[in-house]
Amino acid sequence: MPGFHAPSDYSNEPSRHPSLKINSKEPFNAEPHRSGLISSYVTPVDLFYKRNHGPIPIIDDIERYRLSVMGLISVQRELSMRDIRDLPKYTVTATLQCAGNRRTAMSKTKKVRGVGWGIAALGNAVWGGAKLADVLELLGVPKLASSTASGGKHVEFVSVDRCKEENGGPYKASIPLSQATNPEADVLLAYEMNGEPLNRDHGYPLRVIVPGVIGARSVKWLDSVNVIAEESQGFFTQRDYKMFPPTVDWDNINWSTRRPQMDFPVQSAICSLEDSNVLKDGKVTVKGYALSGGGRGIERVDISIDGGKTWVEASRYQKPGVQYVADSFNCDKWACGYSLRPKLRYSIELR
């Protein structure tokens, strides 16, 4: 793409916060310490987990950058950053989570391939940008459309990023057109994170944010948006991030028998304690996060200190001092109660 390229080596990587736990140096993949997730509702950009598949793309000339919107639509167009910024701007507070979050713990039960993540491959951020529904409507695709006149049913996002899983080709993923054209789904072409322009690690100058869906669909460093008939045929849609029963292993796996993972599942984790902490008798405050995909709320978080014999219900909140109520209009439906402090954080005193 003119003005934007993916380098062939790692000599021009951005600087990163020294406290991050590095899980892979090249490509760079890192997460904060778990205690960092409960220090604030919105995760600081420097401490937000970094998930990369190759060298970080470089902008040579932002004025020459263009996003191509193509495919099975009546109008095809290249959009500059000014074109996108001229559309109504929306801000969405949403959790972004890698589908491999907690993979290290999973591998203690059965070996899982991929980058070994702890419990902190997620974070809350305030994303700013144009709604994808507005961009598509600008090109003749109406709101709430599930197909186009030419047979388009999915929207594919293609990155400038190059990765070995695609044999040196671009990273890509897709979502259904019905989700892309639904304003209530809050899918963004985002150019801001926490009130500042995206940095290089997080997709500068433009990325997709698909709230409530695994991070693999929120493609960074956008090159093009394509309306297509079938879901993306890229590696990370067809040959990764799918759920299989325990009888399936790498010798008998048949990727075509399962649909790609989209909404992330309900999960929670304790962040105020390490797995190996030994505590003295007395009170301890337990804090962590809980989240659910698809904008669904968390109804309850229970904690046990006796191996599940008895349970105590935790308080839930997003913003400090404000009680969380699932599905309330006063709560951020896309953000974990920890936002790194996830979809909700929880806190409880135990004796």
mmCIF file of C-alpha atoms in Angstrom:
data_model
loop_
_atom_site.group_PDB
_atom_site.id
_atom_site.type_symbol
_atom_site.label_atom_id
_atom_site.label_comp_id
_atom_site.label_asym_id
_atom_site.label_seq_id
_atom_site.Cartn_x
_atom_site.Cartn_y
_atom_site.Cartn_z
ATOM 1 C CA MET A 1 0.000 0.000 0.000
ATOM 2 C CA PRO A 2 1.329 3.488 -0.804
ATOM 3 C CA GLY A 3 2.610 5.180 2.337
ATOM 4 C CA PHE A 4 2.326 2.030 4.476
ATOM 5 C CA HIS A 5 4.354 -1.173 4.527
ATOM 6 C CA ALA A 6 5.139 -4.292 6.549
ATOM 7 C CA PRO A 7 8.895 -4.636 7.180
ATOM 8 C CA SER A 8 10.685 -7.920 6.616
ATOM 9 C CA ASP A 9 12.564 -7.910 9.935
ATOM 10 C CA TYR A 10 12.270 -6.715 13.527
ATOM 11 C CA SER A 11 14.783 -3.845 13.396
ATOM 12 C CA ASN A 12 12.126 -1.091 13.641
ATOM 13 C CA GLU A 13 9.966 -2.316 16.501
ATOM 14 C CA PRO A 14 8.353 0.254 18.829
ATOM 15 C CA SER A 15 9.442 0.613 22.452
ATOM 16 C CA ARG A 16 7.429 -1.299 25.084
ATOM 17 C CA HIS A 17 6.873 -0.940 28.819
ATOM 18 C CA PRO A 18 9.597 -2.802 30.743
ATOM 19 C CA SER A 19 7.131 -4.396 33.186
ATOM 20 C CA LEU A 20 5.366 -6.473 30.519
ATOM 21 C CA LYS A 21 5.738 -10.243 30.725
ATOM 22 C CA ILE A 22 7.152 -11.277 27.364
ATOM 23 C CA ASN A 23 5.751 -14.528 25.986
ATOM 24 C CA SER A 24 7.411 -14.236 22.569
ATOM 25 C CA LYS A 25 10.056 -11.751 21.405
ATOM 26 C CA GLU A 26 9.747 -12.165 17.613
ATOM 27 C CA PRO A 27 6.945 -11.635 16.911
ATOM 28 C CA PHE A 28 6.386 -9.641 20.069
ATOM 29 C CA ASN A 29 3.657 -10.982 22.355
ATOM 30 C CA ALA A 30 3.380 -9.788 25.939
ATOM 31 C CA GLU A 31 0.918 -9.206 28.758
ATOM 32 C CA PRO A 32 0.896 -7.181 31.969
ATOM 33 C CA HIS A 33 1.183 -8.707 35.419
ATOM 34 C CA ARG A 34 -2.223 -9.786 36.679
ATOM 35 C CA SER A 35 -2.237 -7.171 39.436
ATOM 36 C CA GLY A 36 -2.095 -4.501 36.744
ATOM 37 C CA LEU A 37 -5.531 -5.487 35.505
ATOM 38 C CA ILE A 38 -7.280 -4.389 38.678
ATOM 39 C CA SER A 39 -5.468 -1.085 39.175
ATOM 40 C CA SER A 40 -7.846 0.865 36.936
ATOM 41 C CA TYR A 41 -11.033 0.291 34.987
ATOM 42 C CA VAL A 42 -9.508 1.413 31.693
ATOM 43 C CA THR A 43 -6.218 -0.328 31.009
ATOM 44 C CA PRO A 44 -3.334 2.047 30.242
ATOM 45 C CA VAL A 45 -2.155 1.678 26.653
ATOM 46 C CA ASP A 46 1.408 0.817 27.702
ATOM 47 C CA LEU A 47 0.133 -2.069 29.847
ATOM 48 C CA PHE A 48 -2.425 -3.354 27.353
ATOM 49 C CA TYR A 49 -1.458 -6.803 26.099
ATOM 50 C CA LYS A 50 0.419 -6.962 22.790
ATOM 51 C CA ARG A 51 -0.573 -9.645 20.262
ATOM 52 C CA ASN A 52 1.434 -9.703 17.039
ATOM 53 C CA HIS A 53 2.137 -12.168 14.229
ATOM 54 C CA GLY A 54 5.055 -10.449 12.526
ATOM 55 C CA PRO A 55 7.102 -7.228 12.418
ATOM 56 C CA ILE A 56 5.038 -4.114 13.206
ATOM 57 C CA PRO A 57 3.944 -2.248 10.038
ATOM 58 C CA ILE A 58 5.343 1.207 9.391
ATOM 59 C CA ILE A 59 3.569 4.323 8.092
ATOM 60 C CA ASP A 60 5.771 6.179 5.597
ATOM 61 C CA ASP A 61 3.276 8.934 4.706
ATOM 62 C CA ILE A 62 -0.102 9.146 6.433
ATOM 63 C CA GLU A 63 -1.396 11.507 3.736
ATOM 64 C CA ARG A 64 -1.030 8.751 1.161
ATOM 65 C CA TYR A 65 -2.754 6.097 3.263
ATOM 66 C CA ARG A 66 -5.978 4.762 1.777
ATOM 67 C CA LEU A 67 -8.421 2.107 2.982
ATOM 68 C CA SER A 68 -9.887 0.114 0.096
ATOM 69 C CA VAL A 69 -13.535 -0.915 0.516
ATOM 70 C CA MET A 70 -14.334 -3.447 -2.191
ATOM 71 C CA GLY A 71 -16.153 -6.634 -3.067
ATOM 72 C CA LEU A 72 -19.798 -7.505 -3.630
ATOM 73 C CA ILE A 73 -21.124 -3.974 -3.250
ATOM 74 C CA SER A 74 -22.469 -1.462 -5.742
ATOM 75 C CA VAL A 75 -19.894 1.237 -4.931
ATOM 76 C CA GLN A 76 -16.197 0.546 -4.381
ATOM 77 C CA ARG A 77 -13.988 3.249 -3.008
ATOM 78 C CA GLU A 78 -10.683 4.153 -1.419
ATOM 79 C CA LEU A 79 -11.037 6.182 1.770
ATOM 80 C CA SER A 80 -8.413 8.469 3.280
ATOM 81 C CA MET A 81 -8.119 9.020 7.001
ATOM 82 C CA ARG A 82 -9.801 12.382 6.469
ATOM 83 C CA ASP A 83 -12.771 10.654 4.810
ATOM 84 C CA ILE A 84 -13.122 8.329 7.801
ATOM 85 C CA ARG A 85 -12.711 11.118 10.341
ATOM 86 C CA ASP A 86 -15.412 13.129 8.554
ATOM 87 C CA LEU A 87 -17.954 10.439 9.494
ATOM 88 C CA PRO A 88 -19.661 10.656 12.926
ATOM 89 C CA LYS A 89 -17.226 9.676 15.666
ATOM 90 C CA TYR A 90 -18.255 7.175 18.325
ATOM 91 C CA THR A 91 -16.472 6.000 21.454
ATOM 92 C CA VAL A 92 -17.006 2.481 22.771
ATOM 93 C CA THR A 93 -15.581 1.122 26.018
ATOM 94 C CA ALA A 94 -14.842 -2.503 25.239
ATOM 95 C CA THR A 95 -12.702 -5.398 26.383
ATOM 96 C CA LEU A 96 -10.346 -6.855 23.818
ATOM 97 C CA GLN A 97 -9.244 -10.396 24.642
ATOM 98 C CA CYS A 98 -6.946 -12.821 22.865
ATOM 99 C CA ALA A 99 -8.641 -16.157 22.247
ATOM 100 C CA GLY A 100 -5.521 -17.783 23.701
ATOM 101 C CA ASN A 101 -5.907 -16.095 27.074
ATOM 102 C CA ARG A 102 -5.041 -18.596 29.866
ATOM 103 C CA ARG A 103 -3.477 -21.018 27.393
ATOM 104 C CA THR A 104 -0.598 -21.744 29.791
ATOM 105 C CA ALA A 105 -3.027 -23.031 32.424
ATOM 106 C CA MET A 106 -4.898 -25.062 29.819
ATOM 107 C CA SER A 107 -1.658 -26.752 28.783
ATOM 108 C CA LYS A 108 -1.210 -28.093 32.317
ATOM 109 C CA THR A 109 -4.203 -30.326 31.619
ATOM 110 C CA LYS A 110 -3.557 -31.017 27.937
ATOM 111 C CA LYS A 111 -0.917 -29.467 25.685
ATOM 112 C CA VAL A 112 -2.277 -26.540 23.659
ATOM 113 C CA ARG A 113 -0.351 -25.117 20.723
ATOM 114 C CA GLY A 114 0.250 -21.407 20.362
ATOM 115 C CA VAL A 115 1.689 -18.545 22.385
ATOM 116 C CA GLY A 116 1.610 -19.354 26.094
ATOM 117 C CA TRP A 117 -0.533 -16.697 27.769
ATOM 118 C CA GLY A 118 -1.266 -16.224 31.453
ATOM 119 C CA ILE A 119 -4.535 -14.637 32.574
ATOM 120 C CA ALA A 120 -3.813 -11.109 31.361
ATOM 121 C CA ALA A 121 -4.139 -11.305 27.568
ATOM 122 C CA LEU A 122 -7.046 -8.879 27.709
ATOM 123 C CA GLY A 123 -7.779 -5.276 28.584
ATOM 124 C CA ASN A 124 -10.419 -2.562 28.643
ATOM 125 C CA ALA A 125 -9.997 0.463 26.428
ATOM 126 C CA VAL A 126 -12.041 3.374 25.182
ATOM 127 C CA TRP A 127 -11.967 3.015 21.404
ATOM 128 C CA GLY A 128 -12.790 5.949 19.126
ATOM 129 C CA GLY A 129 -13.643 5.925 15.438
ATOM 130 C CA ALA A 130 -16.318 5.595 12.773
ATOM 131 C CA LYS A 131 -18.932 2.862 12.878
ATOM 132 C CA LEU A 132 -18.448 0.286 10.150
ATOM 133 C CA ALA A 133 -22.204 0.440 9.538
ATOM 134 C CA ASP A 134 -21.838 4.103 8.552
ATOM 135 C CA VAL A 135 -18.908 3.360 6.238
ATOM 136 C CA LEU A 136 -20.828 0.588 4.453
ATOM 137 C CA GLU A 137 -23.940 2.736 4.191
ATOM 138 C CA LEU A 138 -21.822 5.419 2.520
ATOM 139 C CA LEU A 139 -21.080 2.809 -0.167
ATOM 140 C CA GLY A 140 -24.670 1.704 -0.684
ATOM 141 C CA VAL A 141 -25.048 -1.087 1.907
ATOM 142 C CA PRO A 142 -28.045 -0.225 4.137
ATOM 143 C CA LYS A 143 -28.107 -0.569 7.893
ATOM 144 C CA LEU A 144 -29.155 -4.006 9.201
ATOM 145 C CA ALA A 145 -28.484 -5.667 5.838
ATOM 146 C CA SER A 146 -27.658 -9.375 5.973
ATOM 147 C CA SER A 147 -26.743 -9.627 2.287
ATOM 148 C CA THR A 148 -26.053 -7.382 -0.690
ATOM 149 C CA ALA A 149 -27.648 -7.518 -4.138
ATOM 150 C CA SER A 150 -24.461 -9.180 -5.413
ATOM 151 C CA GLY A 151 -24.536 -11.920 -2.770
ATOM 152 C CA GLY A 152 -22.215 -10.486 -0.129
ATOM 153 C CA LYS A 153 -22.849 -11.977 3.322
ATOM 154 C CA HIS A 154 -19.573 -11.450 5.162
ATOM 155 C CA VAL A 155 -17.129 -8.599 5.678
ATOM 156 C CA GLU A 156 -13.442 -9.472 5.531
ATOM 157 C CA PHE A 157 -10.738 -7.283 7.052
ATOM 158 C CA VAL A 158 -7.277 -7.523 5.480
ATOM 159 C CA SER A 159 -4.172 -6.190 7.218
ATOM 160 C CA VAL A 160 -0.934 -4.774 5.920
ATOM 161 C CA ASP A 161 0.648 -7.155 8.440
ATOM 162 C CA ARG A 162 2.382 -10.226 6.979
ATOM 163 C CA CYS A 163 2.588 -13.476 8.903
ATOM 164 C CA LYS A 164 4.105 -16.917 8.518
ATOM 165 C CA GLU A 165 0.746 -18.640 9.083
ATOM 166 C CA GLU A 166 -0.422 -17.103 5.800
ATOM 167 C CA ASN A 167 2.846 -18.094 4.077
ATOM 168 C CA GLY A 168 3.944 -14.477 4.058
ATOM 169 C CA GLY A 169 0.533 -13.181 3.063
ATOM 170 C CA PRO A 170 -1.589 -10.696 5.003
ATOM 171 C CA TYR A 171 -3.437 -11.397 8.223
ATOM 172 C CA LYS A 172 -7.204 -11.430 7.617
ATOM 173 C CA ALA A 173 -10.479 -12.329 9.298
ATOM 174 C CA SER A 174 -14.192 -11.729 8.811
ATOM 175 C CA ILE A 175 -17.522 -11.192 10.543
ATOM 176 C CA PRO A 176 -21.082 -11.601 9.196
ATOM 177 C CA LEU A 177 -22.445 -8.677 7.201
ATOM 178 C CA SER A 178 -25.462 -8.579 9.530
ATOM 179 C CA GLN A 179 -23.118 -7.741 12.417
ATOM 180 C CA ALA A 180 -21.121 -5.219 10.411
ATOM 181 C CA THR A 181 -24.230 -3.270 9.358
ATOM 182 C CA ASN A 182 -25.900 -3.287 12.778
ATOM 183 C CA PRO A 183 -25.229 0.035 14.555
ATOM 184 C CA GLU A 184 -26.027 -1.601 17.908
ATOM 185 C CA ALA A 185 -23.109 -4.023 17.428
ATOM 186 C CA ASP A 186 -20.756 -1.012 17.716
ATOM 187 C CA VAL A 187 -18.205 -2.373 15.230
ATOM 188 C CA LEU A 188 -15.687 0.427 14.734
ATOM 189 C CA LEU A 189 -13.031 1.460 12.301
ATOM 190 C CA ALA A 190 -10.999 2.804 15.194
ATOM 191 C CA TYR A 191 -8.262 5.410 15.049
ATOM 192 C CA GLU A 192 -8.110 6.235 18.778
ATOM 193 C CA MET A 193 -7.421 4.263 21.954
ATOM 194 C CA ASN A 194 -8.005 5.873 25.354
ATOM 195 C CA GLY A 195 -8.359 9.296 23.761
ATOM 196 C CA GLU A 196 -5.070 9.190 21.851
ATOM 197 C CA PRO A 197 -4.187 8.089 18.293
ATOM 198 C CA LEU A 198 -3.549 4.346 18.062
ATOM 199 C CA ASN A 199 0.082 3.467 18.622
ATOM 200 C CA ARG A 200 1.918 1.094 16.315
ATOM 201 C CA ASP A 201 1.459 -2.000 18.482
ATOM 202 C CA HIS A 202 -2.286 -1.488 18.539
ATOM 203 C CA GLY A 203 -2.917 -0.871 14.855
ATOM 204 C CA TYR A 204 -1.928 2.660 13.824
ATOM 205 C CA PRO A 205 -3.387 4.290 11.828
ATOM 206 C CA LEU A 206 -6.623 2.263 11.588
ATOM 207 C CA ARG A 207 -7.974 -0.994 12.937
ATOM 208 C CA VAL A 208 -11.249 -2.819 13.421
ATOM 209 C CA ILE A 209 -12.792 -3.215 16.846
ATOM 210 C CA VAL A 210 -15.465 -5.936 17.079
ATOM 211 C CA PRO A 211 -16.804 -5.739 20.653
ATOM 212 C CA GLY A 212 -17.670 -8.954 22.466
ATOM 213 C CA VAL A 213 -15.768 -11.100 19.951
ATOM 214 C CA ILE A 214 -12.331 -12.713 20.262
ATOM 215 C CA GLY A 215 -9.511 -10.332 19.467
ATOM 216 C CA ALA A 216 -8.513 -12.291 16.353
ATOM 217 C CA ARG A 217 -11.406 -10.604 14.483
ATOM 218 C CA SER A 218 -10.347 -7.062 15.452
ATOM 219 C CA VAL A 219 -7.791 -6.767 12.664
ATOM 220 C CA LYS A 220 -5.034 -4.157 13.015
ATOM 221 C CA TRP A 221 -3.241 -2.023 10.395
ATOM 222 C CA LEU A 222 -6.139 -2.140 7.942
ATOM 223 C CA ASP A 223 -5.382 -2.353 4.238
ATOM 224 C CA SER A 224 -8.831 -3.249 2.914
ATOM 225 C CA VAL A 225 -12.394 -4.137 3.834
ATOM 226 C CA ASN A 226 -14.007 -6.643 1.463
ATOM 227 C CA VAL A 227 -17.647 -7.685 1.259
ATOM 228 C CA ILE A 228 -17.563 -11.369 0.308
ATOM 229 C CA ALA A 229 -19.979 -14.261 -0.174
ATOM 230 C CA GLU A 230 -18.419 -16.707 2.310
ATOM 231 C CA GLU A 231 -16.482 -16.204 5.517
ATOM 232 C CA SER A 232 -12.775 -15.439 5.197
ATOM 233 C CA GLN A 233 -10.647 -18.364 4.076
ATOM 234 C CA GLY A 234 -7.626 -17.086 5.979
ATOM 235 C CA PHE A 235 -5.655 -19.248 8.397
ATOM 236 C CA PHE A 236 -6.945 -17.608 11.559
ATOM 237 C CA THR A 237 -10.547 -18.108 10.511
ATOM 238 C CA GLN A 238 -10.315 -21.610 9.041
ATOM 239 C CA ARG A 239 -7.398 -23.319 10.816
ATOM 240 C CA ASP A 240 -7.230 -21.775 14.253
ATOM 241 C CA TYR A 241 -9.534 -20.576 17.058
ATOM 242 C CA LYS A 242 -12.054 -23.390 16.784
ATOM 243 C CA MET A 243 -13.453 -25.563 19.571
ATOM 244 C CA PHE A 244 -13.120 -29.359 19.477
ATOM 245 C CA PRO A 245 -13.912 -32.141 21.966
ATOM 246 C CA PRO A 246 -11.008 -33.757 23.893
ATOM 247 C CA THR A 247 -11.040 -36.784 21.575
ATOM 248 C CA VAL A 248 -9.633 -34.615 18.779
ATOM 249 C CA ASP A 249 -5.890 -34.063 18.538
ATOM 250 C CA TRP A 250 -3.460 -32.794 15.893
ATOM 251 C CA ASP A 251 -3.388 -36.202 14.221
ATOM 252 C CA ASN A 252 -7.121 -36.477 13.548
ATOM 253 C CA ILE A 253 -8.325 -32.885 13.467
ATOM 254 C CA ASN A 254 -10.734 -31.876 10.695
ATOM 255 C CA TRP A 255 -10.971 -28.087 10.722
ATOM 256 C CA SER A 256 -13.959 -27.944 8.384
ATOM 257 C CA THR A 257 -16.235 -29.645 10.928
ATOM 258 C CA ARG A 258 -16.312 -26.632 13.265
ATOM 259 C CA ARG A 259 -17.308 -23.016 12.863
ATOM 260 C CA PRO A 260 -14.845 -20.251 13.752
ATOM 261 C CA GLN A 261 -15.016 -18.984 17.305
ATOM 262 C CA MET A 262 -16.603 -15.548 17.595
ATOM 263 C CA ASP A 263 -18.058 -14.458 20.964
ATOM 264 C CA PHE A 264 -15.668 -15.213 23.786
ATOM 265 C CA PRO A 265 -16.963 -17.484 26.558
ATOM 266 C CA VAL A 266 -17.730 -16.559 30.155
ATOM 267 C CA GLN A 267 -14.644 -16.620 32.339
ATOM 268 C CA SER A 268 -13.145 -15.014 35.412
ATOM 269 C CA ALA A 269 -9.775 -14.919 37.120
ATOM 270 C CA ILE A 270 -8.302 -13.755 40.413
ATOM 271 C CA CYS A 271 -5.758 -10.984 39.927
ATOM 272 C CA SER A 272 -4.924 -9.811 43.453
ATOM 273 C CA LEU A 273 -3.221 -13.119 44.315
ATOM 274 C CA GLU A 274 -0.715 -15.271 42.500
ATOM 275 C CA ASP A 275 -1.332 -19.002 42.066
ATOM 276 C CA SER A 276 1.377 -19.789 44.604
ATOM 277 C CA ASN A 277 0.568 -17.239 47.340
ATOM 278 C CA VAL A 278 0.553 -18.583 50.901
ATOM 279 C CA LEU A 279 -1.717 -16.502 53.134
ATOM 280 C CA LYS A 280 -1.757 -16.045 56.879
ATOM 281 C CA ASP A 281 -4.947 -16.406 58.895
ATOM 282 C CA GLY A 282 -7.142 -13.326 58.774
ATOM 283 C CA LYS A 283 -8.862 -11.240 56.193
ATOM 284 C CA VAL A 284 -7.840 -11.053 52.561
ATOM 285 C CA THR A 285 -9.381 -9.030 49.802
ATOM 286 C CA VAL A 286 -9.782 -10.997 46.613
ATOM 287 C CA LYS A 287 -10.069 -9.021 43.382
ATOM 288 C CA GLY A 288 -10.274 -10.155 39.803
ATOM 289 C CA TYR A 289 -12.258 -9.921 36.616
ATOM 290 C CA ALA A 290 -15.230 -11.562 34.985
ATOM 291 C CA LEU A 291 -16.471 -11.148 31.441
ATOM 292 C CA SER A 292 -18.797 -12.569 28.858
ATOM 293 C CA GLY A 293 -18.906 -12.285 25.083
ATOM 294 C CA GLY A 294 -21.540 -10.805 22.825
ATOM 295 C CA GLY A 295 -22.415 -7.961 25.177
ATOM 296 C CA ARG A 296 -24.034 -10.312 27.678
ATOM 297 C CA GLY A 297 -23.738 -9.335 31.317
ATOM 298 C CA ILE A 298 -22.325 -11.185 34.304
ATOM 299 C CA GLU A 299 -25.084 -12.109 36.761
ATOM 300 C CA ARG A 300 -22.986 -13.411 39.648
ATOM 301 C CA VAL A 301 -19.428 -14.118 40.758
ATOM 302 C CA ASP A 302 -18.938 -16.632 43.593
ATOM 303 C CA ILE A 303 -15.713 -17.372 45.479
ATOM 304 C CA SER A 304 -14.851 -20.423 47.582
ATOM 305 C CA ILE A 305 -11.981 -20.777 50.070
ATOM 306 C CA ASP A 306 -12.661 -24.419 50.979
ATOM 307 C CA GLY A 307 -12.460 -26.227 47.667
ATOM 308 C CA GLY A 308 -16.053 -25.601 46.674
ATOM 309 C CA LYS A 309 -17.810 -26.714 49.878
ATOM 310 C CA THR A 310 -19.118 -23.211 50.540
ATOM 311 C CA TRP A 311 -19.341 -20.116 48.370
ATOM 312 C CA VAL A 312 -19.597 -16.378 48.963
ATOM 313 C CA GLU A 313 -21.025 -13.990 46.393
ATOM 314 C CA ALA A 314 -18.707 -11.175 45.361
ATOM 315 C CA SER A 315 -19.657 -7.586 44.690
ATOM 316 C CA ARG A 316 -19.410 -6.561 41.059
ATOM 317 C CA TYR A 317 -18.443 -3.229 39.586
ATOM 318 C CA GLN A 318 -16.859 -1.552 36.608
ATOM 319 C CA LYS A 319 -16.279 2.042 37.628
ATOM 320 C CA PRO A 320 -15.041 2.415 41.230
ATOM 321 C CA GLY A 321 -17.841 2.702 43.757
ATOM 322 C CA VAL A 322 -20.614 2.029 41.243
ATOM 323 C CA GLN A 323 -22.414 -1.282 41.683
ATOM 324 C CA TYR A 324 -22.599 -3.253 38.459
ATOM 325 C CA VAL A 325 -26.011 -4.420 37.270
ATOM 326 C CA ALA A 326 -26.003 -6.806 34.308
ATOM 327 C CA ASP A 327 -27.594 -5.337 31.179
ATOM 328 C CA SER A 328 -28.151 -1.936 32.796
ATOM 329 C CA PHE A 329 -27.946 1.057 30.471
ATOM 330 C CA ASN A 330 -25.643 2.650 33.047
ATOM 331 C CA CYS A 331 -23.030 -0.073 32.597
ATOM 332 C CA ASP A 332 -20.633 -0.694 29.727
ATOM 333 C CA LYS A 333 -22.015 -3.800 28.074
ATOM 334 C CA TRP A 334 -18.867 -4.492 26.071
ATOM 335 C CA ALA A 335 -16.373 -4.015 28.909
ATOM 336 C CA CYS A 336 -15.387 -6.618 31.421
ATOM 337 C CA GLY A 337 -15.988 -6.082 35.045
ATOM 338 C CA TYR A 338 -12.389 -5.957 35.009
ATOM 339 C CA SER A 339 -11.319 -3.665 32.426
ATOM 340 C CA LEU A 340 -8.267 -4.908 32.906
ATOM 341 C CA ARG A 341 -10.452 -4.253 35.135
ATOM 342 C CA PRO A 342 -12.607 -6.658 33.117
ATOM 343 C CA LYS A 343 -16.242 -6.907 32.368
ATOM 344 C CA LEU A 344 -16.638 -6.564 35.965
ATOM 345 C CA ARG A 345 -14.183 -6.586 38.671
ATOM 346 C CA TYR A 346 -15.152 -8.388 41.839
ATOM 347 C CA SER A 347 -14.022 -7.817 45.378
ATOM 348 C CA ILE A 348 -14.806 -9.727 48.547
ATOM 349 C CA GLU A 349 -13.388 -10.037 52.052
ATOM 350 C CA LEU A 350 -12.789 -13.580 53.292
ATOM 351 C CA ARG A 351 -11.832 -14.786 56.793
#
